[in-house]
Amino acid sequence: MSETHSVSWGSRLGFILASAGSAVGLGAIWKFPYMAGTNGGSVFMLPYIFFTLTVGISLLVAEFAMGRAGRAGPMESLTRVCGRGWGFFGGVGVFTVFLILSFYSSVGGWCLKYTVDAFTGYGLISNPELLGAHFGSFVSDGALSFFYMMLFLGFTAIVVLRGIQGGIERVAKILMPALFILMIILIIRGITLPGGMAGLEYLFAPRWDDFNATALFNAMGFCFFSLSLGAGTMITYGSYLSPKADLPGAVGWVALLAIMSSVLGGLMVLPAVFAFGLDPTAGPGLTFVTMPAIFSKMPLGQLFAIFFYLCLVVAALTSSVSMLEACTALLTRRFNIKRSTAIGVTILGCTLVGLASTLSFGAWSDVKLFNKTIFDLLDYVTSNVGMPLSTFGIAIAAAWVAWPATRKELCAAHPMSEARLTFIRLMIGVVSPLFVLVVAGGSL
């Protein structure tokens, strides 16, 4: 029996938390605030929530169903369930998630650096100009940024080497709830700052005059990113799920936690952005130039900073381990190599691509393709091209090629009415592919 097939989640809760952790990590705390900031706040957030509760849930059902039916990595699961050729879409997903892990690890390195700063008290700055300068000087230092990126990849490898129950599930079950608690504490502090309510209004008050196609397409793309759709991770996690677990219920919880964590991430960052007169359109560094200002104004600020950045590292890890696990599952199943070797090969590849991503903030900042830095290009291509392409194939496969298998997985725990099954099938096989085509067409 293969390594990937012989392992499973210890509990349904562990599966839900680990799957949601793929989004609860930096997708929510790092990416959502700056995406909302650069796309008009509410006119980005409201479409994102709508897409997640409709198309996002449908696509999650498809990926989990294909994974549990195939009981293998993304390529092997789709090949087993749907037949020869369909594994291509799983391969696209895994290659996409490999690229995401490569540039994502740069941001994970930022988290580690700010954790060190929190311990030393060096990063607690309230002056807006100094905040930006502090972040800029770090990310433009190629050697230092690369060191922390490698350190983050090393931690990711250690967790995945410990396996599903002993590594990924244990980390998710213990430390993700702690992150939520700290986020709520920091949200309360942020909105009580003078001027903080303006950030709340920016995020929630509809301003349809600001609505545009760019915000809509970005909201669609972030729906893919936040749910890890089309990246092989959810098929992989689904392959470890018990055959008797309630699949629709688990999908609902994952989607709900993804939305909740993104909204909390926005609430944690944007009120402080407005309170300190920072620019909400600052881009990828927004979280890292905002949170130190909050801590500098809080009683026991350094202590809160230490715990926050430690939990932020853990949140980043819950996402990165899902990505590394997807790559590992493919290599072990497709090429029949040892798990430890598969992890090492993936980490090596991520190191090479990640180096270019890291340098795009410093020495290679002027190197641009399609008017984008290497970091921005990787982010754009994975969110708006790679993930939609993989998801399109999986949706067609789940609804039309292997519907009996999908139906069986949906009804494994509880029977469903024909009307509900038909609705789910149409959402997966008709509405979702059209949605994907709109994302891909709009982005290109």
CSV table of C-alpha atoms in Angstrom, one decimal:
chain,number,residue,atom,x,y,z
A,1,MET,CA,0.0,0.0,0.0
A,2,SER,CA,1.3,3.4,-0.9
A,3,GLU,CA,2.3,6.0,1.6
A,4,THR,CA,-0.3,8.5,0.6
A,5,HIS,CA,-3.1,5.9,0.5
A,6,SER,CA,-2.3,4.4,3.9
A,7,VAL,CA,-2.6,7.6,5.9
A,8,SER,CA,-5.7,9.4,7.1
A,9,TRP,CA,-7.0,12.2,9.3
A,10,GLY,CA,-7.3,11.4,13.0
A,11,SER,CA,-10.7,13.3,13.2
A,12,ARG,CA,-13.2,15.2,11.1
A,13,LEU,CA,-12.3,18.3,13.1
A,14,GLY,CA,-8.6,17.9,12.2
A,15,PHE,CA,-9.5,17.7,8.5
A,16,ILE,CA,-11.7,20.8,8.6
A,17,LEU,CA,-9.2,22.9,10.5
A,18,ALA,CA,-6.3,21.8,8.3
A,19,SER,CA,-8.3,22.4,5.1
A,20,ALA,CA,-9.5,25.8,6.3
A,21,GLY,CA,-5.9,26.5,7.4
A,22,SER,CA,-4.9,26.5,3.8
A,23,ALA,CA,-7.0,29.7,3.6
A,24,VAL,CA,-6.9,30.9,7.2
A,25,GLY,CA,-3.1,31.4,6.8
A,26,LEU,CA,-1.6,34.2,4.9
A,27,GLY,CA,-4.4,34.2,2.4
A,28,ALA,CA,-6.6,35.9,5.0
A,29,ILE,CA,-4.1,37.8,7.1
A,30,TRP,CA,-1.7,38.9,4.4
A,31,LYS,CA,-3.4,38.9,1.0
A,32,PHE,CA,-7.0,39.8,1.8
A,33,PRO,CA,-6.3,43.1,3.5
A,34,TYR,CA,-4.1,44.4,0.7
A,35,MET,CA,-6.4,43.0,-2.0
A,36,ALA,CA,-9.4,44.8,-0.3
A,37,GLY,CA,-7.3,47.9,0.1
A,38,THR,CA,-6.3,48.1,-3.5
A,39,ASN,CA,-9.7,47.1,-4.9
A,40,GLY,CA,-12.1,49.5,-3.1
A,41,GLY,CA,-12.8,47.6,0.2
A,42,SER,CA,-16.5,46.6,0.2
A,43,VAL,CA,-16.7,46.4,-3.6
A,44,PHE,CA,-14.1,43.6,-3.4
A,45,MET,CA,-15.2,41.9,-0.2
A,46,LEU,CA,-18.9,41.5,-1.0
A,47,PRO,CA,-18.4,39.8,-4.4
A,48,TYR,CA,-15.8,37.6,-2.8
A,49,ILE,CA,-18.2,36.4,-0.1
A,50,PHE,CA,-20.9,35.8,-2.8
A,51,PHE,CA,-18.6,33.8,-5.0
A,52,THR,CA,-17.3,31.7,-2.1
A,53,LEU,CA,-20.8,30.8,-0.8
A,54,THR,CA,-21.9,29.7,-4.3
A,55,VAL,CA,-19.3,28.6,-6.8
A,56,GLY,CA,-16.5,28.2,-4.2
A,57,ILE,CA,-18.5,25.6,-2.2
A,58,SER,CA,-19.5,23.8,-5.4
A,59,LEU,CA,-15.9,23.5,-6.5
A,60,LEU,CA,-14.8,22.4,-3.0
A,61,VAL,CA,-17.3,19.6,-3.2
A,62,ALA,CA,-15.8,18.5,-6.6
A,63,GLU,CA,-12.2,18.5,-5.3
A,64,PHE,CA,-12.9,16.7,-2.1
A,65,ALA,CA,-15.1,14.1,-3.8
A,66,MET,CA,-12.5,13.4,-6.5
A,67,GLY,CA,-9.8,13.1,-3.8
A,68,ARG,CA,-11.8,10.7,-1.6
A,69,ALA,CA,-13.0,8.6,-4.5
A,70,GLY,CA,-9.5,8.3,-5.9
A,71,ARG,CA,-7.6,7.9,-2.5
A,72,ALA,CA,-4.4,9.2,-4.1
A,73,GLY,CA,-2.6,12.3,-5.2
A,74,PRO,CA,-4.2,14.8,-7.6
A,75,MET,CA,-3.1,13.2,-10.8
A,76,GLU,CA,-3.6,9.6,-9.7
A,77,SER,CA,-7.0,10.4,-8.2
A,78,LEU,CA,-8.4,12.0,-11.3
A,79,THR,CA,-6.9,9.2,-13.5
A,80,ARG,CA,-8.4,6.5,-11.4
A,81,VAL,CA,-11.9,8.0,-11.1
A,82,CYS,CA,-12.2,9.7,-14.5
A,83,GLY,CA,-9.9,7.8,-16.8
A,84,ARG,CA,-6.7,8.5,-18.8
A,85,GLY,CA,-6.0,12.1,-19.6
A,86,TRP,CA,-8.0,13.7,-16.8
A,87,GLY,CA,-4.9,13.5,-14.5
A,88,PHE,CA,-3.5,16.4,-16.6
A,89,PHE,CA,-5.7,18.9,-14.7
A,90,GLY,CA,-4.4,17.5,-11.4
A,91,GLY,CA,-0.9,18.0,-12.7
A,92,VAL,CA,-1.6,21.6,-13.6
A,93,GLY,CA,-2.9,22.2,-10.1
A,94,VAL,CA,0.2,20.7,-8.4
A,95,PHE,CA,2.5,22.7,-10.7
A,96,THR,CA,0.5,25.8,-9.8
A,97,VAL,CA,0.7,25.1,-6.1
A,98,PHE,CA,4.5,24.6,-6.5
A,99,LEU,CA,4.8,28.1,-7.9
A,100,ILE,CA,2.6,29.5,-5.1
A,101,LEU,CA,4.7,27.8,-2.4
A,102,SER,CA,7.8,29.3,-4.1
A,103,PHE,CA,6.7,32.9,-3.7
A,104,TYR,CA,4.6,32.3,-0.7
A,105,SER,CA,7.7,31.1,1.2
A,106,SER,CA,9.1,34.6,0.8
A,107,VAL,CA,6.1,36.0,2.7
A,108,GLY,CA,6.6,33.2,5.3
A,109,GLY,CA,10.1,34.5,5.7
A,110,TRP,CA,8.8,37.9,6.4
A,111,CYS,CA,6.7,36.5,9.2
A,112,LEU,CA,9.7,34.8,10.8
A,113,LYS,CA,11.7,38.1,10.5
A,114,TYR,CA,9.0,40.1,12.2
A,115,THR,CA,8.8,37.4,14.9
A,116,VAL,CA,12.4,38.0,15.7
A,117,ASP,CA,11.8,41.7,15.7
A,118,ALA,CA,9.0,41.3,18.2
A,119,PHE,CA,11.2,39.4,20.6
A,120,THR,CA,13.9,42.1,20.4
A,121,GLY,CA,11.4,44.9,20.4
A,122,TYR,CA,13.0,46.4,17.3
A,123,GLY,CA,9.9,46.2,15.2
A,124,LEU,CA,7.6,48.2,17.4
A,125,ILE,CA,7.4,51.5,15.4
A,126,SER,CA,4.5,54.0,15.3
A,127,ASN,CA,5.9,56.5,12.8
A,128,PRO,CA,4.3,55.7,9.4
A,129,GLU,CA,7.4,56.7,7.4
A,130,LEU,CA,9.7,54.6,9.6
A,131,LEU,CA,7.3,51.6,9.3
A,132,GLY,CA,7.5,51.7,5.5
A,133,ALA,CA,11.3,52.2,5.6
A,134,HIS,CA,11.8,49.3,8.0
A,135,PHE,CA,9.8,46.9,5.8
A,136,GLY,CA,11.5,48.2,2.6
A,137,SER,CA,15.0,47.9,4.0
A,138,PHE,CA,14.4,44.3,4.9
A,139,VAL,CA,12.7,43.0,1.8
A,140,SER,CA,15.3,44.7,-0.4
A,141,ASP,CA,18.1,42.9,1.4
A,142,GLY,CA,18.3,39.9,-0.8
A,143,ALA,CA,20.6,37.8,1.4
A,144,LEU,CA,18.6,38.4,4.6
A,145,SER,CA,15.2,37.8,2.9
A,146,PHE,CA,16.5,34.6,1.3
A,147,PHE,CA,17.8,33.3,4.6
A,148,TYR,CA,14.4,33.7,6.3
A,149,MET,CA,12.7,32.2,3.2
A,150,MET,CA,14.9,29.1,3.5
A,151,LEU,CA,14.2,28.9,7.3
A,152,PHE,CA,10.4,29.0,6.6
A,153,LEU,CA,10.8,26.2,4.0
A,154,GLY,CA,12.7,24.2,6.5
A,155,PHE,CA,10.0,24.5,9.1
A,156,THR,CA,7.4,23.5,6.4
A,157,ALA,CA,9.4,20.4,5.5
A,158,ILE,CA,9.7,19.4,9.2
A,159,VAL,CA,5.9,19.5,9.7
A,160,VAL,CA,5.2,17.5,6.5
A,161,LEU,CA,7.9,15.0,7.4
A,162,ARG,CA,6.0,14.2,10.6
A,163,GLY,CA,3.0,13.1,8.6
A,164,ILE,CA,-0.7,13.9,8.5
A,165,GLN,CA,-1.8,13.2,12.1
A,166,GLY,CA,1.5,13.9,13.8
A,167,GLY,CA,2.4,17.0,11.9
A,168,ILE,CA,-0.2,18.8,9.8
A,169,GLU,CA,-3.3,17.9,11.9
A,170,ARG,CA,-1.7,18.5,15.3
A,171,VAL,CA,-0.4,22.0,14.3
A,172,ALA,CA,-3.9,23.0,12.9
A,173,LYS,CA,-5.9,21.7,15.9
A,174,ILE,CA,-3.8,23.4,18.6
A,175,LEU,CA,-2.5,26.7,17.2
A,176,MET,CA,-5.2,27.8,14.7
A,177,PRO,CA,-7.8,28.6,17.4
A,178,ALA,CA,-5.1,30.6,19.2
A,179,LEU,CA,-4.7,32.7,16.1
A,180,PHE,CA,-8.4,33.5,15.9
A,181,ILE,CA,-8.4,34.6,19.5
A,182,LEU,CA,-5.5,36.9,19.0
A,183,MET,CA,-7.0,38.3,15.8
A,184,ILE,CA,-10.2,39.3,17.7
A,185,ILE,CA,-8.1,41.0,20.5
A,186,LEU,CA,-6.2,43.0,17.8
A,187,ILE,CA,-9.4,43.9,16.0
A,188,ILE,CA,-10.9,45.4,19.1
A,189,ARG,CA,-7.7,47.4,19.6
A,190,GLY,CA,-7.6,48.5,16.0
A,191,ILE,CA,-11.2,49.8,15.7
A,192,THR,CA,-10.8,51.7,19.0
A,193,LEU,CA,-7.9,53.7,17.7
A,194,PRO,CA,-8.7,57.3,16.8
A,195,GLY,CA,-9.8,57.2,13.1
A,196,GLY,CA,-10.1,53.4,13.1
A,197,MET,CA,-13.8,53.4,12.3
A,198,ALA,CA,-12.9,54.8,8.9
A,199,GLY,CA,-11.3,51.5,8.1
A,200,LEU,CA,-14.5,49.7,9.2
A,201,GLU,CA,-16.5,51.9,6.9
A,202,TYR,CA,-14.1,51.4,4.0
A,203,LEU,CA,-14.5,47.6,4.3
A,204,PHE,CA,-18.3,47.3,4.9
A,205,ALA,CA,-20.0,50.4,3.4
A,206,PRO,CA,-21.1,49.7,-0.2
A,207,ARG,CA,-19.7,52.2,-2.6
A,208,TRP,CA,-21.1,51.0,-5.9
A,209,ASP,CA,-19.7,54.0,-7.7
A,210,ASP,CA,-16.2,52.5,-7.1
A,211,PHE,CA,-17.3,49.1,-8.5
A,212,ASN,CA,-15.3,48.0,-11.6
A,213,ALA,CA,-14.4,44.9,-13.6
A,214,THR,CA,-10.9,44.8,-12.1
A,215,ALA,CA,-12.3,44.5,-8.5
A,216,LEU,CA,-14.8,41.8,-9.7
A,217,PHE,CA,-12.1,39.7,-11.4
A,218,ASN,CA,-9.8,40.1,-8.5
A,219,ALA,CA,-12.5,38.9,-6.1
A,220,MET,CA,-13.1,35.9,-8.3
A,221,GLY,CA,-9.3,35.1,-8.3
A,222,PHE,CA,-9.1,35.5,-4.6
A,223,CYS,CA,-12.0,33.1,-4.2
A,224,PHE,CA,-9.7,30.4,-5.8
A,225,PHE,CA,-6.7,31.5,-3.8
A,226,SER,CA,-8.5,31.6,-0.4
A,227,LEU,CA,-10.1,28.1,-0.8
A,228,SER,CA,-6.9,26.6,-2.4
A,229,LEU,CA,-9.0,25.6,-5.5
A,230,GLY,CA,-7.3,24.2,-8.5
A,231,ALA,CA,-4.1,23.7,-6.5
A,232,GLY,CA,-4.2,20.0,-5.8
A,233,THR,CA,-4.3,20.6,-2.0
A,234,MET,CA,-8.0,19.9,-1.5
A,235,ILE,CA,-7.9,16.7,-3.7
A,236,THR,CA,-4.9,15.6,-1.6
A,237,TYR,CA,-6.6,16.4,1.7
A,238,GLY,CA,-9.8,14.8,0.5
A,239,SER,CA,-7.9,11.5,-0.2
A,240,TYR,CA,-7.1,11.3,3.5
A,241,LEU,CA,-10.7,11.8,4.6
A,242,SER,CA,-12.7,8.9,6.1
A,243,PRO,CA,-15.2,7.3,3.6
A,244,LYS,CA,-17.9,7.7,6.2
A,245,ALA,CA,-17.3,11.4,6.9
A,246,ASP,CA,-20.0,14.0,6.0
A,247,LEU,CA,-18.5,15.6,2.9
A,248,PRO,CA,-21.1,18.4,2.4
A,249,GLY,CA,-21.0,19.4,6.0
A,250,ALA,CA,-17.2,19.5,6.0
A,251,VAL,CA,-17.2,21.7,2.9
A,252,GLY,CA,-19.6,24.1,4.5
A,253,TRP,CA,-17.4,24.6,7.5
A,254,VAL,CA,-14.2,25.0,5.4
A,255,ALA,CA,-15.9,27.7,3.3
A,256,LEU,CA,-17.3,29.5,6.4
A,257,LEU,CA,-14.0,29.5,8.1
A,258,ALA,CA,-12.3,30.8,5.0
A,259,ILE,CA,-14.7,33.8,4.8
A,260,MET,CA,-14.6,34.5,8.5
A,261,SER,CA,-10.8,34.5,8.6
A,262,SER,CA,-10.5,36.8,5.6
A,263,VAL,CA,-13.0,39.3,7.0
A,264,LEU,CA,-11.2,39.1,10.4
A,265,GLY,CA,-7.9,39.7,8.6
A,266,GLY,CA,-9.4,42.8,6.9
A,267,LEU,CA,-10.8,44.0,10.3
A,268,MET,CA,-7.4,43.5,11.9
A,269,VAL,CA,-5.4,45.5,9.4
A,270,LEU,CA,-7.6,48.2,7.7
A,271,PRO,CA,-8.8,50.1,10.7
A,272,ALA,CA,-5.2,50.6,11.8
A,273,VAL,CA,-4.3,51.6,8.3
A,274,PHE,CA,-6.7,54.5,8.4
A,275,ALA,CA,-5.9,55.3,12.1
A,276,PHE,CA,-2.3,55.8,11.3
A,277,GLY,CA,-2.8,57.6,8.0
A,278,LEU,CA,-1.3,54.8,5.9
A,279,ASP,CA,-2.1,54.0,2.3
A,280,PRO,CA,-4.6,51.1,2.0
A,281,THR,CA,-3.3,50.5,-1.6
A,282,ALA,CA,0.2,49.9,-0.3
A,283,GLY,CA,0.2,46.3,-1.7
A,284,PRO,CA,1.8,43.1,-0.4
A,285,GLY,CA,3.6,44.8,2.5
A,286,LEU,CA,0.4,46.3,4.0
A,287,THR,CA,0.1,43.9,7.0
A,288,PHE,CA,3.8,44.2,7.8
A,289,VAL,CA,3.8,48.0,7.9
A,290,THR,CA,0.6,48.2,9.9
A,291,MET,CA,0.7,45.7,12.8
A,292,PRO,CA,3.9,47.1,14.4
A,293,ALA,CA,2.1,50.4,14.8
A,294,ILE,CA,-0.8,48.8,16.7
A,295,PHE,CA,1.5,46.9,19.0
A,296,SER,CA,3.5,50.1,19.8
A,297,LYS,CA,0.2,51.7,21.1
A,298,MET,CA,-1.0,48.7,23.1
A,299,PRO,CA,-0.3,47.9,26.8
A,300,LEU,CA,2.1,44.9,26.8
A,301,GLY,CA,2.5,45.6,23.1
A,302,GLN,CA,5.7,43.6,22.8
A,303,LEU,CA,4.1,40.5,24.4
A,304,PHE,CA,1.2,40.7,22.0
A,305,ALA,CA,3.5,41.2,19.1
A,306,ILE,CA,5.5,38.1,20.0
A,307,PHE,CA,2.3,35.9,20.2
A,308,PHE,CA,0.8,37.4,17.1
A,309,TYR,CA,3.8,36.9,14.9
A,310,LEU,CA,4.3,33.4,16.3
A,311,CYS,CA,0.7,32.6,15.4
A,312,LEU,CA,1.2,34.3,12.0
A,313,VAL,CA,4.1,31.9,11.3
A,314,VAL,CA,1.9,29.0,12.3
A,315,ALA,CA,-0.9,30.3,10.0
A,316,ALA,CA,1.5,30.6,7.2
A,317,LEU,CA,2.7,27.0,7.9
A,318,THR,CA,-0.9,25.6,7.7
A,319,SER,CA,-1.0,26.9,4.2
A,320,SER,CA,2.5,26.0,3.1
A,321,VAL,CA,2.3,22.4,4.5
A,322,SER,CA,-0.9,21.8,2.4
A,323,MET,CA,1.0,23.0,-0.7
A,324,LEU,CA,4.1,20.8,0.1
A,325,GLU,CA,1.8,17.9,0.9
A,326,ALA,CA,0.1,18.2,-2.5
A,327,CYS,CA,3.5,18.1,-4.3
A,328,THR,CA,4.7,15.3,-2.1
A,329,ALA,CA,1.6,13.2,-2.8
A,330,LEU,CA,2.0,13.6,-6.5
A,331,LEU,CA,5.7,12.6,-6.5
A,332,THR,CA,5.2,9.6,-4.3
A,333,ARG,CA,2.2,8.3,-6.2
A,334,ARG,CA,3.3,9.2,-9.7
A,335,PHE,CA,6.9,8.4,-9.6
A,336,ASN,CA,6.9,5.9,-6.7
A,337,ILE,CA,9.7,7.7,-4.7
A,338,LYS,CA,10.1,7.9,-1.0
A,339,ARG,CA,8.2,10.6,0.9
A,340,SER,CA,11.3,12.2,2.3
A,341,THR,CA,12.9,12.3,-1.2
A,342,ALA,CA,9.8,13.9,-2.6
A,343,ILE,CA,9.8,16.6,0.1
A,344,GLY,CA,13.5,17.3,-0.6
A,345,VAL,CA,13.0,17.6,-4.3
A,346,THR,CA,10.1,20.0,-3.9
A,347,ILE,CA,11.9,22.1,-1.4
A,348,LEU,CA,15.0,22.4,-3.7
A,349,GLY,CA,12.8,23.5,-6.6
A,350,CYS,CA,11.0,26.1,-4.4
A,351,THR,CA,14.3,27.4,-3.2
A,352,LEU,CA,15.4,28.2,-6.8
A,353,VAL,CA,12.1,29.8,-7.8
A,354,GLY,CA,11.8,31.5,-4.4
A,355,LEU,CA,15.2,33.1,-4.8
A,356,ALA,CA,14.0,35.0,-7.9
A,357,SER,CA,10.8,36.0,-6.1
A,358,THR,CA,12.7,37.3,-3.1
A,359,LEU,CA,15.1,39.3,-5.3
A,360,SER,CA,12.2,41.0,-7.1
A,361,PHE,CA,11.9,43.2,-4.0
A,362,GLY,CA,15.5,44.2,-4.2
A,363,ALA,CA,18.3,43.6,-6.8
A,364,TRP,CA,15.8,42.4,-9.4
A,365,SER,CA,13.1,45.0,-8.7
A,366,ASP,CA,13.5,46.4,-12.2
A,367,VAL,CA,13.2,43.0,-13.9
A,368,LYS,CA,9.6,42.9,-15.2
A,369,LEU,CA,7.6,40.7,-17.4
A,370,PHE,CA,4.2,42.0,-18.7
A,371,ASN,CA,4.9,45.0,-16.5
A,372,LYS,CA,5.0,42.9,-13.4
A,373,THR,CA,7.8,41.9,-11.0
A,374,ILE,CA,8.6,38.2,-10.7
A,375,PHE,CA,6.7,38.1,-7.4
A,376,ASP,CA,3.6,39.8,-8.8
A,377,LEU,CA,3.8,37.7,-12.0
A,378,LEU,CA,3.8,34.5,-10.1
A,379,ASP,CA,0.9,35.7,-7.9
A,380,TYR,CA,-1.1,36.8,-10.9
A,381,VAL,CA,-0.5,33.7,-13.1
A,382,THR,CA,-1.3,31.2,-10.3
A,383,SER,CA,-4.4,33.0,-9.1
A,384,ASN,CA,-5.9,33.9,-12.4
A,385,VAL,CA,-4.6,31.3,-14.9
A,386,GLY,CA,-3.2,28.1,-13.3
A,387,MET,CA,-5.8,27.6,-10.6
A,388,PRO,CA,-8.8,28.3,-12.9
A,389,LEU,CA,-7.6,26.0,-15.6
A,390,SER,CA,-7.1,23.1,-13.1
A,391,THR,CA,-10.5,23.8,-11.5
A,392,PHE,CA,-12.3,23.9,-14.8
A,393,GLY,CA,-11.1,20.4,-15.6
A,394,ILE,CA,-12.0,19.1,-12.2
A,395,ALA,CA,-15.5,20.6,-12.3
A,396,ILE,CA,-16.2,19.0,-15.7
A,397,ALA,CA,-14.8,15.7,-14.5
A,398,ALA,CA,-16.8,15.6,-11.2
A,399,ALA,CA,-20.1,16.6,-12.8
A,400,TRP,CA,-20.2,14.8,-16.1
A,401,VAL,CA,-17.4,12.3,-16.4
A,402,ALA,CA,-17.5,10.7,-13.0
A,403,TRP,CA,-20.9,11.9,-11.5
A,404,PRO,CA,-21.7,8.4,-10.0
A,405,ALA,CA,-18.5,8.6,-8.0
A,406,THR,CA,-19.3,12.2,-6.9
A,407,ARG,CA,-22.8,11.3,-6.0
A,408,LYS,CA,-21.6,8.4,-3.9
A,409,GLU,CA,-19.2,10.6,-2.0
A,410,LEU,CA,-22.0,13.2,-1.4
A,411,CYS,CA,-24.3,10.6,0.0
A,412,ALA,CA,-21.8,8.6,2.0
A,413,ALA,CA,-22.8,9.9,5.4
A,414,HIS,CA,-26.5,10.9,4.7
A,415,PRO,CA,-28.8,10.3,1.8
A,416,MET,CA,-29.7,13.4,-0.4
A,417,SER,CA,-32.8,14.2,-2.3
A,418,GLU,CA,-32.7,14.0,-6.1
A,419,ALA,CA,-33.5,17.7,-6.3
A,420,ARG,CA,-30.6,18.6,-4.2
A,421,LEU,CA,-28.2,16.3,-6.0
A,422,THR,CA,-29.4,17.8,-9.3
A,423,PHE,CA,-28.8,21.3,-8.1
A,424,ILE,CA,-25.3,20.5,-6.9
A,425,ARG,CA,-24.5,18.8,-10.2
A,426,LEU,CA,-25.6,21.9,-12.2
A,427,MET,CA,-23.6,24.2,-9.9
A,428,ILE,CA,-20.5,22.0,-10.3
A,429,GLY,CA,-20.9,21.2,-14.0
A,430,VAL,CA,-22.5,24.3,-15.5
A,431,VAL,CA,-22.3,27.4,-13.3
A,432,SER,CA,-18.8,26.8,-12.0
A,433,PRO,CA,-17.1,26.2,-15.4
A,434,LEU,CA,-18.8,29.4,-16.7
A,435,PHE,CA,-17.5,31.2,-13.7
A,436,VAL,CA,-14.0,29.8,-14.3
A,437,LEU,CA,-14.1,30.9,-17.9
A,438,VAL,CA,-15.0,34.4,-16.9
A,439,VAL,CA,-12.1,34.6,-14.5
A,440,ALA,CA,-9.6,33.3,-17.1
A,441,GLY,CA,-11.0,35.4,-19.9
A,442,GLY,CA,-11.1,38.6,-17.8
A,443,SER,CA,-7.6,38.1,-16.4
A,444,LEU,CA,-6.1,37.5,-19.9
